[in-house]
Tab-separated table of C-alpha atoms in Angstrom:
chain	number	residue	atom	x	y	z
A	13	MET	CA	39.893	-26.847	-7.612
A	14	GLN	CA	41.923	-29.064	-6.599
A	15	LYS	CA	42.552	-32.250	-8.592
A	16	LEU	CA	44.019	-35.456	-6.668
A	17	SER	CA	45.583	-38.286	-8.246
A	18	VAL	CA	44.194	-41.650	-7.887
A	19	ARG	CA	46.205	-45.092	-9.009
A	20	THR	CA	43.762	-48.089	-9.006
A	21	THR	CA	45.439	-51.369	-9.293
A	22	ALA	CA	42.844	-53.551	-9.184
A	23	HIS	CA	39.804	-53.855	-11.875
A	24	SER	CA	36.638	-52.870	-9.947
A	25	ALA	CA	38.019	-51.738	-6.355
A	26	LEU	CA	36.611	-49.041	-3.464
A	27	VAL	CA	40.142	-46.936	-2.785
A	28	ASP	CA	39.299	-44.519	0.309
A	29	ILE	CA	40.406	-41.063	-0.517
A	30	THR	CA	39.292	-39.619	3.108
A	31	ARG	CA	42.502	-38.507	4.073
A	32	ASP	CA	43.140	-36.794	0.360
A	33	VAL	CA	39.728	-34.317	0.667
A	34	GLN	CA	40.293	-33.715	4.284
A	35	ARG	CA	44.230	-32.364	3.853
A	36	VAL	CA	41.850	-30.121	1.013
A	37	VAL	CA	39.539	-28.952	2.961
A	38	ALA	CA	42.232	-28.163	5.921
A	39	GLU	CA	44.204	-26.021	2.506
A	40	SER	CA	41.400	-23.968	1.882
A	41	GLY	CA	40.762	-22.439	5.103
A	42	VAL	CA	37.065	-22.195	5.017
A	43	ARG	CA	35.536	-23.329	8.762
A	44	GLU	CA	32.126	-23.748	7.753
A	45	GLY	CA	30.614	-24.710	4.161
A	46	VAL	CA	31.091	-27.525	1.667
A	47	CYS	CA	33.313	-30.021	0.146
A	48	HIS	CA	31.620	-30.954	-3.274
A	49	VAL	CA	34.369	-34.158	-4.673
A	50	PHE	CA	33.032	-35.445	-8.535
A	51	VAL	CA	34.745	-37.645	-10.802
A	52	PRO	CA	35.310	-37.097	-13.775
A	53	HIS	CA	35.009	-40.250	-15.134
A	54	THR	CA	32.913	-42.514	-16.989
A	55	THR	CA	33.738	-46.099	-14.862
A	56	ALA	CA	34.372	-45.266	-11.942
A	57	GLY	CA	32.374	-43.588	-9.693
A	58	VAL	CA	32.438	-42.467	-5.946
A	59	THR	CA	30.102	-43.074	-2.420
A	60	ILE	CA	30.596	-42.635	0.731
A	61	ASN	CA	30.515	-46.115	3.309
A	62	GLU	CA	31.949	-47.966	5.883
A	63	ASN	CA	35.901	-48.042	6.190
A	64	ALA	CA	35.953	-49.741	9.649
A	65	ASP	CA	35.574	-53.196	8.982
A	66	PRO	CA	36.991	-54.181	4.477
A	67	ASP	CA	34.350	-56.755	4.195
A	68	VAL	CA	32.276	-53.895	3.440
A	69	ALA	CA	33.930	-52.697	0.439
A	70	ARG	CA	34.233	-56.067	-0.670
A	71	ASP	CA	30.665	-56.199	-0.381
A	72	ILE	CA	29.699	-54.085	-2.223
A	73	ILE	CA	31.785	-54.355	-5.209
A	74	GLN	CA	30.652	-57.793	-5.242
A	75	THR	CA	27.219	-57.183	-4.938
A	76	LEU	CA	27.829	-54.715	-7.689
A	77	GLU	CA	29.025	-57.788	-9.903
A	78	ARG	CA	26.450	-60.047	-9.419
A	79	MET	CA	23.629	-57.016	-9.970
A	80	VAL	CA	25.408	-55.962	-13.368
A	81	PRO	CA	27.576	-59.131	-14.701
A	82	TRP	CA	30.213	-57.907	-16.770
A	83	GLU	CA	29.187	-60.368	-19.147
A	84	GLY	CA	26.332	-59.063	-20.185
A	85	PRO	CA	24.801	-58.921	-22.444
A	86	TYR	CA	26.020	-55.341	-24.198
A	87	ALA	CA	26.021	-53.840	-27.091
A	88	HIS	CA	29.376	-51.067	-26.634
A	89	ASP	CA	31.670	-52.841	-28.131
A	90	GLU	CA	34.266	-51.677	-25.929
A	91	GLY	CA	32.603	-54.155	-23.420
A	92	ASN	CA	33.444	-52.139	-20.336
A	93	SER	CA	29.505	-51.757	-20.218
A	94	ALA	CA	29.537	-52.815	-16.384
A	95	ALA	CA	31.426	-50.738	-15.340
A	96	HIS	CA	29.263	-47.185	-16.682
A	97	VAL	CA	26.211	-48.921	-15.403
A	98	LYS	CA	28.144	-49.640	-11.796
A	99	ALA	CA	29.626	-45.692	-12.063
A	100	SER	CA	25.880	-44.053	-12.441
A	101	MET	CA	24.147	-46.493	-10.098
A	102	MET	CA	27.301	-44.952	-6.844
A	103	GLY	CA	27.518	-41.584	-8.452
A	104	PHE	CA	30.029	-38.806	-9.757
A	105	ASN	CA	29.615	-36.543	-6.985
A	106	GLN	CA	29.626	-36.822	-3.352
A	107	THR	CA	28.259	-33.780	-1.283
A	108	VAL	CA	29.485	-33.339	2.461
A	109	LEU	CA	29.333	-30.692	4.161
A	110	ILE	CA	32.374	-28.287	6.545
A	111	GLU	CA	32.387	-27.708	10.625
A	112	ASN	CA	34.897	-27.129	12.318
A	113	ASP	CA	37.156	-26.646	9.641
A	114	ALA	CA	37.149	-30.042	8.236
A	115	LEU	CA	35.014	-32.903	6.696
A	116	ALA	CA	31.740	-33.328	8.672
A	117	LEU	CA	30.997	-36.583	7.697
A	118	GLY	CA	29.186	-39.738	10.626
A	119	THR	CA	31.675	-41.781	12.617
A	120	TRP	CA	31.985	-45.162	10.565
A	121	GLN	CA	31.779	-42.918	7.014
A	122	ALA	CA	34.978	-43.017	4.541
A	123	ILE	CA	34.660	-41.258	1.132
A	124	TYR	CA	35.586	-44.012	-1.619
A	125	PHE	CA	37.289	-43.652	-4.567
A	126	CYS	CA	35.257	-46.867	-7.098
A	127	GLU	CA	36.669	-48.113	-9.624
A	128	PHE	CA	35.127	-50.509	-11.924
A	129	ASP	CA	37.780	-50.806	-14.810
A	130	GLY	CA	41.275	-50.585	-14.004
A	131	PRO	CA	43.785	-50.969	-12.793
A	132	ARG	CA	43.843	-47.113	-14.632
A	133	ASN	CA	45.489	-44.265	-13.116
A	134	ARG	CA	42.457	-41.669	-12.026
A	135	GLU	CA	41.541	-38.279	-11.036
A	136	VAL	CA	39.066	-37.028	-8.282
A	137	TRP	CA	38.497	-33.008	-8.398
A	138	VAL	CA	37.844	-31.246	-5.607
A	139	ARG	CA	35.282	-27.670	-5.372
A	140	ILE	CA	34.889	-26.145	-1.239
A	141	LEU	CA	32.052	-22.913	-0.900
A	142	PRO	CA	32.133	-21.069	1.935
A	143	VAL	CA	29.178	-20.633	3.938
A	144	ALA	CA	28.236	-17.105	1.588
A	145	SER	CA	27.726	-14.939	5.221
A	146	ARG	CA	30.991	-15.406	6.253
A	147	ALA	CA	33.115	-14.676	3.201
B	14	MET	CA	24.773	-26.658	9.797
B	15	GLN	CA	21.239	-28.445	11.250
B	16	LYS	CA	20.780	-31.753	12.890
B	17	LEU	CA	17.380	-33.968	12.641
B	18	SER	CA	16.257	-36.348	14.543
B	19	VAL	CA	15.152	-39.263	12.824
B	20	ARG	CA	13.122	-42.451	15.125
B	21	THR	CA	12.965	-45.144	12.084
B	22	THR	CA	10.338	-47.439	13.315
B	23	ALA	CA	10.707	-50.881	11.273
B	24	HIS	CA	14.046	-52.532	9.809
B	25	SER	CA	12.836	-50.993	6.239
B	26	ALA	CA	11.595	-47.295	6.010
B	27	LEU	CA	10.917	-45.043	3.590
B	28	VAL	CA	10.298	-41.734	6.088
B	29	ASP	CA	9.164	-37.793	4.315
B	30	ILE	CA	11.459	-35.472	5.905
B	31	THR	CA	10.171	-32.987	3.497
B	32	ARG	CA	8.635	-31.354	6.378
B	33	ASP	CA	11.855	-31.280	8.853
B	34	VAL	CA	14.443	-30.023	6.033
B	35	GLN	CA	11.729	-27.418	4.636
B	36	ARG	CA	11.024	-26.156	8.263
B	37	VAL	CA	15.134	-25.446	8.673
B	38	VAL	CA	15.068	-23.678	5.270
B	39	ALA	CA	12.455	-21.292	6.563
B	40	GLU	CA	14.331	-20.182	9.576
B	41	SER	CA	17.336	-19.834	7.576
B	42	GLY	CA	16.434	-16.422	6.004
B	43	VAL	CA	17.333	-17.608	3.042
B	44	ARG	CA	15.661	-16.158	0.157
B	45	GLU	CA	16.990	-18.404	-2.785
B	46	GLY	CA	19.813	-20.585	-2.763
B	47	VAL	CA	20.575	-24.574	-1.994
B	48	CYS	CA	19.786	-27.025	0.654
B	49	HIS	CA	21.880	-30.092	1.140
B	50	VAL	CA	20.528	-32.758	3.065
B	51	PHE	CA	22.870	-35.281	4.204
B	52	VAL	CA	22.992	-38.645	5.861
B	53	PRO	CA	25.649	-38.905	8.407
B	54	HIS	CA	25.418	-43.074	8.183
B	55	THR	CA	26.435	-46.020	6.426
B	56	THR	CA	23.202	-48.009	6.514
B	57	ALA	CA	21.114	-45.722	5.691
B	58	GLY	CA	20.920	-43.036	2.906
B	59	VAL	CA	18.381	-40.562	1.476
B	60	THR	CA	16.324	-39.836	-1.890
B	61	ILE	CA	13.471	-38.385	-3.029
B	62	ASN	CA	10.066	-39.794	-4.661
B	63	GLU	CA	6.245	-40.021	-4.734
B	64	ASN	CA	4.486	-39.434	-1.244
B	65	ALA	CA	0.882	-39.178	-2.796
B	66	ASP	CA	0.984	-43.028	-2.776
B	67	PRO	CA	2.381	-45.047	0.112
B	68	ASP	CA	2.947	-47.548	-2.379
B	69	VAL	CA	5.358	-45.620	-4.338
B	70	ALA	CA	7.741	-46.418	-0.882
B	71	ARG	CA	6.862	-49.975	-0.322
B	72	ASP	CA	7.460	-51.003	-3.922
B	73	ILE	CA	11.066	-48.979	-3.509
B	74	ILE	CA	12.162	-50.741	-0.675
B	75	GLN	CA	11.473	-54.257	-1.733
B	76	THR	CA	12.620	-53.878	-5.217
B	77	LEU	CA	15.809	-52.970	-3.270
B	78	GLU	CA	15.456	-56.230	-1.500
B	79	ARG	CA	14.865	-58.639	-4.422
B	80	MET	CA	18.368	-56.425	-6.148
B	81	VAL	CA	20.264	-56.735	-2.979
B	82	PRO	CA	19.045	-59.639	-0.796
B	83	TRP	CA	19.282	-59.184	2.999
B	84	GLU	CA	20.499	-63.316	3.407
B	85	GLY	CA	23.451	-62.757	0.518
B	86	PRO	CA	26.014	-64.206	0.145
B	87	TYR	CA	28.256	-61.117	1.754
B	88	ALA	CA	31.896	-61.458	3.864
B	89	HIS	CA	30.861	-59.037	6.664
B	90	ASP	CA	30.382	-60.880	9.879
B	91	GLU	CA	27.903	-57.967	11.145
B	92	GLY	CA	25.170	-59.711	8.297
B	93	ASN	CA	23.500	-55.944	7.205
B	94	SER	CA	25.555	-55.619	4.347
B	95	ALA	CA	22.581	-55.717	2.021
B	96	ALA	CA	21.842	-52.136	4.039
B	97	HIS	CA	25.435	-50.916	3.270
B	98	VAL	CA	24.655	-51.375	-0.454
B	99	LYS	CA	21.462	-50.088	-0.860
B	100	ALA	CA	22.326	-47.484	1.208
B	101	SER	CA	25.213	-46.633	-1.658
B	102	MET	CA	22.700	-46.820	-4.533
B	103	MET	CA	20.163	-44.458	-2.669
B	104	GLY	CA	23.222	-42.022	-1.787
B	105	PHE	CA	24.022	-40.010	1.585
B	106	ASN	CA	23.351	-36.545	-0.114
B	107	GLN	CA	20.325	-34.566	-2.122
B	108	THR	CA	20.666	-31.438	-3.167
B	109	VAL	CA	17.226	-28.756	-3.333
B	110	LEU	CA	17.604	-25.711	-4.498
B	111	ILE	CA	16.009	-22.960	-2.846
B	112	GLU	CA	12.786	-20.592	-4.478
B	113	ASN	CA	11.072	-17.496	-2.711
B	114	ASP	CA	12.342	-18.731	0.607
B	115	ALA	CA	10.717	-22.688	0.137
B	116	LEU	CA	12.481	-26.059	-0.765
B	117	ALA	CA	11.859	-26.212	-4.894
B	118	LEU	CA	10.440	-29.459	-5.200
B	119	GLY	CA	8.429	-30.815	-8.053
B	120	THR	CA	4.306	-31.295	-7.868
B	121	TRP	CA	5.475	-35.221	-6.077
B	122	GLN	CA	8.285	-35.131	-4.718
B	123	ALA	CA	8.964	-36.242	-1.306
B	124	ILE	CA	12.419	-36.445	0.404
B	125	TYR	CA	13.060	-39.936	2.186
B	126	PHE	CA	15.141	-40.806	4.523
B	127	CYS	CA	16.291	-43.974	3.737
B	128	GLU	CA	16.442	-46.937	6.749
B	129	PHE	CA	17.931	-50.242	5.875
B	130	ASP	CA	18.730	-51.327	9.476
B	131	GLY	CA	16.573	-50.131	11.493
B	132	PRO	CA	14.762	-49.645	13.910
B	133	ARG	CA	17.130	-46.793	15.666
B	134	ASN	CA	17.452	-43.504	16.394
B	135	ARG	CA	19.169	-41.328	13.271
B	136	GLU	CA	20.573	-37.982	11.859
B	137	VAL	CA	20.274	-35.706	8.911
B	138	TRP	CA	22.557	-32.718	8.486
B	139	VAL	CA	21.822	-30.199	6.595
B	140	ARG	CA	23.521	-26.589	5.691
B	141	ILE	CA	21.728	-23.674	3.772
B	142	LEU	CA	23.700	-21.975	1.751
B	143	PRO	CA	22.277	-18.646	-0.039
B	144	VAL	CA	23.212	-17.547	-3.353
B	145	ALA	CA	26.276	-15.125	-3.690
B	146	SER	CA	25.145	-12.862	-5.514
B	147	ARG	CA	22.749	-11.595	-2.824
B	148	ALA	CA	24.458	-12.718	0.967
C	18	MET	CA	17.229	-20.684	-10.893
C	19	GLN	CA	16.960	-21.535	-14.885
C	20	LYS	CA	13.838	-24.034	-16.127
C	21	LEU	CA	14.828	-26.213	-18.893
C	22	SER	CA	12.381	-27.978	-21.688
C	23	VAL	CA	12.823	-31.314	-22.107
C	24	ARG	CA	10.692	-33.295	-25.087
C	25	THR	CA	11.218	-36.900	-24.540
C	26	THR	CA	10.373	-39.723	-27.209
C	27	ALA	CA	10.261	-42.833	-25.924
C	28	HIS	CA	9.521	-44.806	-22.853
C	29	SER	CA	13.028	-44.710	-21.565
C	30	ALA	CA	15.813	-42.793	-22.537
C	31	LEU	CA	18.741	-41.122	-21.659
C	32	VAL	CA	18.721	-37.698	-23.182
C	33	ASP	CA	21.793	-35.580	-23.510
C	34	ILE	CA	20.838	-32.137	-21.795
C	35	THR	CA	24.851	-31.177	-21.781
C	36	ARG	CA	24.851	-28.279	-24.281
C	37	ASP	CA	21.706	-26.723	-22.752
C	38	VAL	CA	22.567	-26.863	-19.065
C	39	GLN	CA	26.177	-25.030	-20.483
C	40	ARG	CA	24.377	-22.620	-22.043
C	41	VAL	CA	22.895	-21.674	-18.572
C	42	VAL	CA	26.191	-21.531	-17.128
C	43	ALA	CA	27.924	-19.141	-20.408
C	44	GLU	CA	24.447	-16.965	-19.750
C	45	SER	CA	25.164	-16.824	-16.050
C	46	GLY	CA	28.583	-14.834	-16.303
C	47	VAL	CA	30.007	-17.396	-13.120
C	48	ARG	CA	33.730	-18.176	-13.593
C	49	GLU	CA	34.485	-20.217	-10.598
C	50	GLY	CA	31.623	-22.229	-9.091
C	51	VAL	CA	29.442	-25.058	-8.881
C	52	CYS	CA	26.111	-25.629	-11.050
C	53	HIS	CA	23.456	-28.009	-9.782
C	54	VAL	CA	21.276	-29.524	-12.040
C	55	PHE	CA	17.736	-30.487	-10.511
C	56	VAL	CA	14.754	-33.068	-12.035
C	57	PRO	CA	11.052	-32.026	-10.457
C	58	HIS	CA	10.318	-35.850	-10.750
C	59	THR	CA	9.821	-38.757	-9.676
C	60	THR	CA	10.111	-41.294	-12.854
C	61	ALA	CA	13.052	-39.516	-14.093
C	62	GLY	CA	16.248	-38.638	-12.759
C	63	VAL	CA	19.705	-37.368	-14.499
C	64	THR	CA	23.383	-38.734	-14.421
C	65	ILE	CA	26.318	-38.739	-16.010
C	66	ASN	CA	27.488	-40.956	-18.882
C	67	GLU	CA	29.575	-41.138	-21.766
C	68	ASN	CA	28.447	-39.872	-24.727
C	69	ALA	CA	31.221	-41.261	-27.874
C	70	ASP	CA	29.100	-44.438	-28.291
C	71	PRO	CA	25.393	-44.226	-28.268
C	72	ASP	CA	25.101	-47.596	-27.363
C	73	VAL	CA	26.507	-47.327	-24.042
C	74	ALA	CA	23.122	-44.888	-23.171
C	75	ARG	CA	21.318	-47.956	-25.005
C	76	ASP	CA	23.562	-50.191	-22.102
C	77	ILE	CA	22.010	-48.461	-19.247
C	78	ILE	CA	18.611	-48.484	-20.501
C	79	GLN	CA	18.357	-52.112	-20.789
C	80	THR	CA	20.254	-52.971	-17.721
C	81	LEU	CA	18.414	-51.184	-15.532
C	82	GLU	CA	14.811	-53.151	-17.476
C	83	ARG	CA	16.984	-56.076	-16.665
C	84	MET	CA	17.674	-55.158	-12.833
C	85	VAL	CA	13.999	-53.257	-12.383
C	86	PRO	CA	11.603	-55.155	-14.225
C	87	TRP	CA	8.576	-53.283	-15.242
C	88	GLU	CA	5.816	-56.158	-14.309
C	89	GLY	CA	7.234	-55.978	-11.070
C	90	PRO	CA	6.010	-57.484	-9.332
C	91	TYR	CA	4.752	-53.928	-7.686
C	92	ALA	CA	1.654	-52.598	-5.383
C	93	HIS	CA	1.492	-49.812	-6.246
C	94	ASP	CA	-1.398	-49.422	-8.650
C	95	GLU	CA	-0.414	-46.591	-11.238
C	96	GLY	CA	2.081	-49.080	-12.897
C	97	ASN	CA	4.839	-46.973	-12.831
C	98	SER	CA	7.204	-48.439	-9.555
C	99	ALA	CA	9.797	-49.573	-12.098
C	100	ALA	CA	10.686	-46.026	-13.244
C	101	HIS	CA	10.319	-45.037	-9.336
C	102	VAL	CA	12.959	-47.609	-8.791
C	103	LYS	CA	15.546	-46.239	-11.594
C	104	ALA	CA	14.597	-42.688	-11.019
C	105	SER	CA	16.520	-43.318	-7.593
C	106	MET	CA	18.936	-45.676	-8.531
C	107	MET	CA	20.414	-42.890	-11.172
C	108	GLY	CA	19.362	-39.943	-8.685
C	109	PHE	CA	17.632	-36.472	-8.528
C	110	ASN	CA	20.821	-33.781	-8.776
C	111	GLN	CA	23.919	-33.802	-10.316
C	112	THR	CA	26.952	-31.053	-9.229
C	113	VAL	CA	29.478	-30.228	-11.549
C	114	LEU	CA	32.451	-27.642	-11.195
C	115	ILE	CA	32.415	-24.884	-13.132
C	116	GLU	CA	36.096	-23.666	-14.674
C	117	ASN	CA	37.030	-20.702	-17.120
C	118	ASP	CA	32.922	-20.166	-17.343
C	119	ALA	CA	32.855	-23.655	-18.765
C	120	LEU	CA	31.738	-27.226	-16.658
C	121	ALA	CA	34.488	-28.753	-15.660
C	122	LEU	CA	33.768	-32.741	-17.042
C	123	GLY	CA	35.687	-35.211	-17.792
C	124	THR	CA	36.759	-36.477	-21.832
C	125	TRP	CA	33.817	-38.521	-22.022
C	126	GLN	CA	31.335	-36.786	-19.248
C	127	ALA	CA	28.045	-36.021	-20.745
C	128	ILE	CA	25.008	-34.896	-18.559
C	129	TYR	CA	22.083	-36.779	-19.390
C	130	PHE	CA	18.161	-36.347	-17.797
C	131	CYS	CA	16.746	-40.193	-17.444
C	132	GLU	CA	13.206	-40.740	-18.788
C	133	PHE	CA	11.914	-43.790	-16.775
C	134	ASP	CA	8.043	-43.783	-17.841
C	135	GLY	CA	7.711	-41.305	-21.096
C	136	PRO	CA	7.226	-39.755	-23.500
C	137	ARG	CA	6.119	-36.603	-21.973
C	138	ASN	CA	7.446	-33.599	-21.464
C	139	ARG	CA	9.939	-33.540	-18.551
C	140	GLU	CA	11.902	-29.759	-17.263
C	141	VAL	CA	15.323	-29.994	-15.607
C	142	TRP	CA	16.263	-27.085	-13.001
C	143	VAL	CA	19.129	-25.699	-13.496
C	144	ARG	CA	21.482	-23.189	-10.074
C	145	ILE	CA	24.976	-21.428	-10.304
C	146	LEU	CA	26.941	-20.862	-7.129
C	147	PRO	CA	29.984	-18.807	-7.516
C	148	VAL	CA	33.143	-19.628	-5.983
C	149	ALA	CA	32.248	-16.878	-2.886
C	150	SER	CA	34.603	-15.462	-2.235
C	151	ARG	CA	34.783	-13.849	-5.815
C	152	ALA	CA	31.336	-12.757	-5.564
């Protein structure tokens, strides 16, 4: 698997990592297959959404904050339970298909690393499986 | 990969696509493997849930609407940020196991395309990987 | 695929199943690959999160309950629509990478079965795919 580094610069942020994942796909030489994107953290996740208008990412962050307020009440004494809940809501892995040596994403789709307790240095792990019949 | 068409007929709707995905599995000739179902949109997603009582799908739609109200406030000037958030909450891909030439789903499970900004013509992409040792 | 049994002992609970899934990985003999964890229910799901402090799991359960109250209002006359919504929010499958014969999880990550309408006897299905080029 390939490990990518992500440096987040805010407490909550959606960081477009599509280009980095695409580079891993290109270097793999896999023409048709599946790309698994995995986040090895518990206060950050990964999702897919629109990257044309940056207001979409902002709205996602703020809507999650309204649903899961930072202030709680929570039991976990580290004080970041909201980040744990938001990460589980977005999820820790995304599976994207590979066609013609590239990620097969919809027109408006991008892959977003979801930081909910930053800023921090984070990782994203990527594994690619070819369609077995071509292996 | 195989592309399925989904025509949604309401603004928000859960559309049971199990039969269509099952057909792709049957045509693939794969006896044991994994079926990846991917939605290439940003205001629609895919989930799994009960199809015995249609009220379950209705309750899911209405509960999501209470959590993420259409009226906002949101920054995105297209006015459909609620749909973007709901799609990320349900997710854009589901991975279902294949056993004995068929989707291995629980007794009450169905695969639902989740429309949050319809009605529209939509797509679902399906890729099947066999268990490699049988390839 | 391998079937695991999970006995839940409360109405809502996050049950750490990492060790059980890890055993399936070890027995598979797969050194590098992907592990798919699938929950065949509609009122229970699966997520990943921290297992160091049990308060994190408690906060996830209680925060979901505040977002999706058991009392509704809901149409589904079985009365457990909240469990259906929470299960779709957490998701029914997790994909974890396999490296060096083991699950590749982050330092604080555990795989949690998410019971939202227990106590019940539940199942978790696991399928492992090797990286095809090593098959």
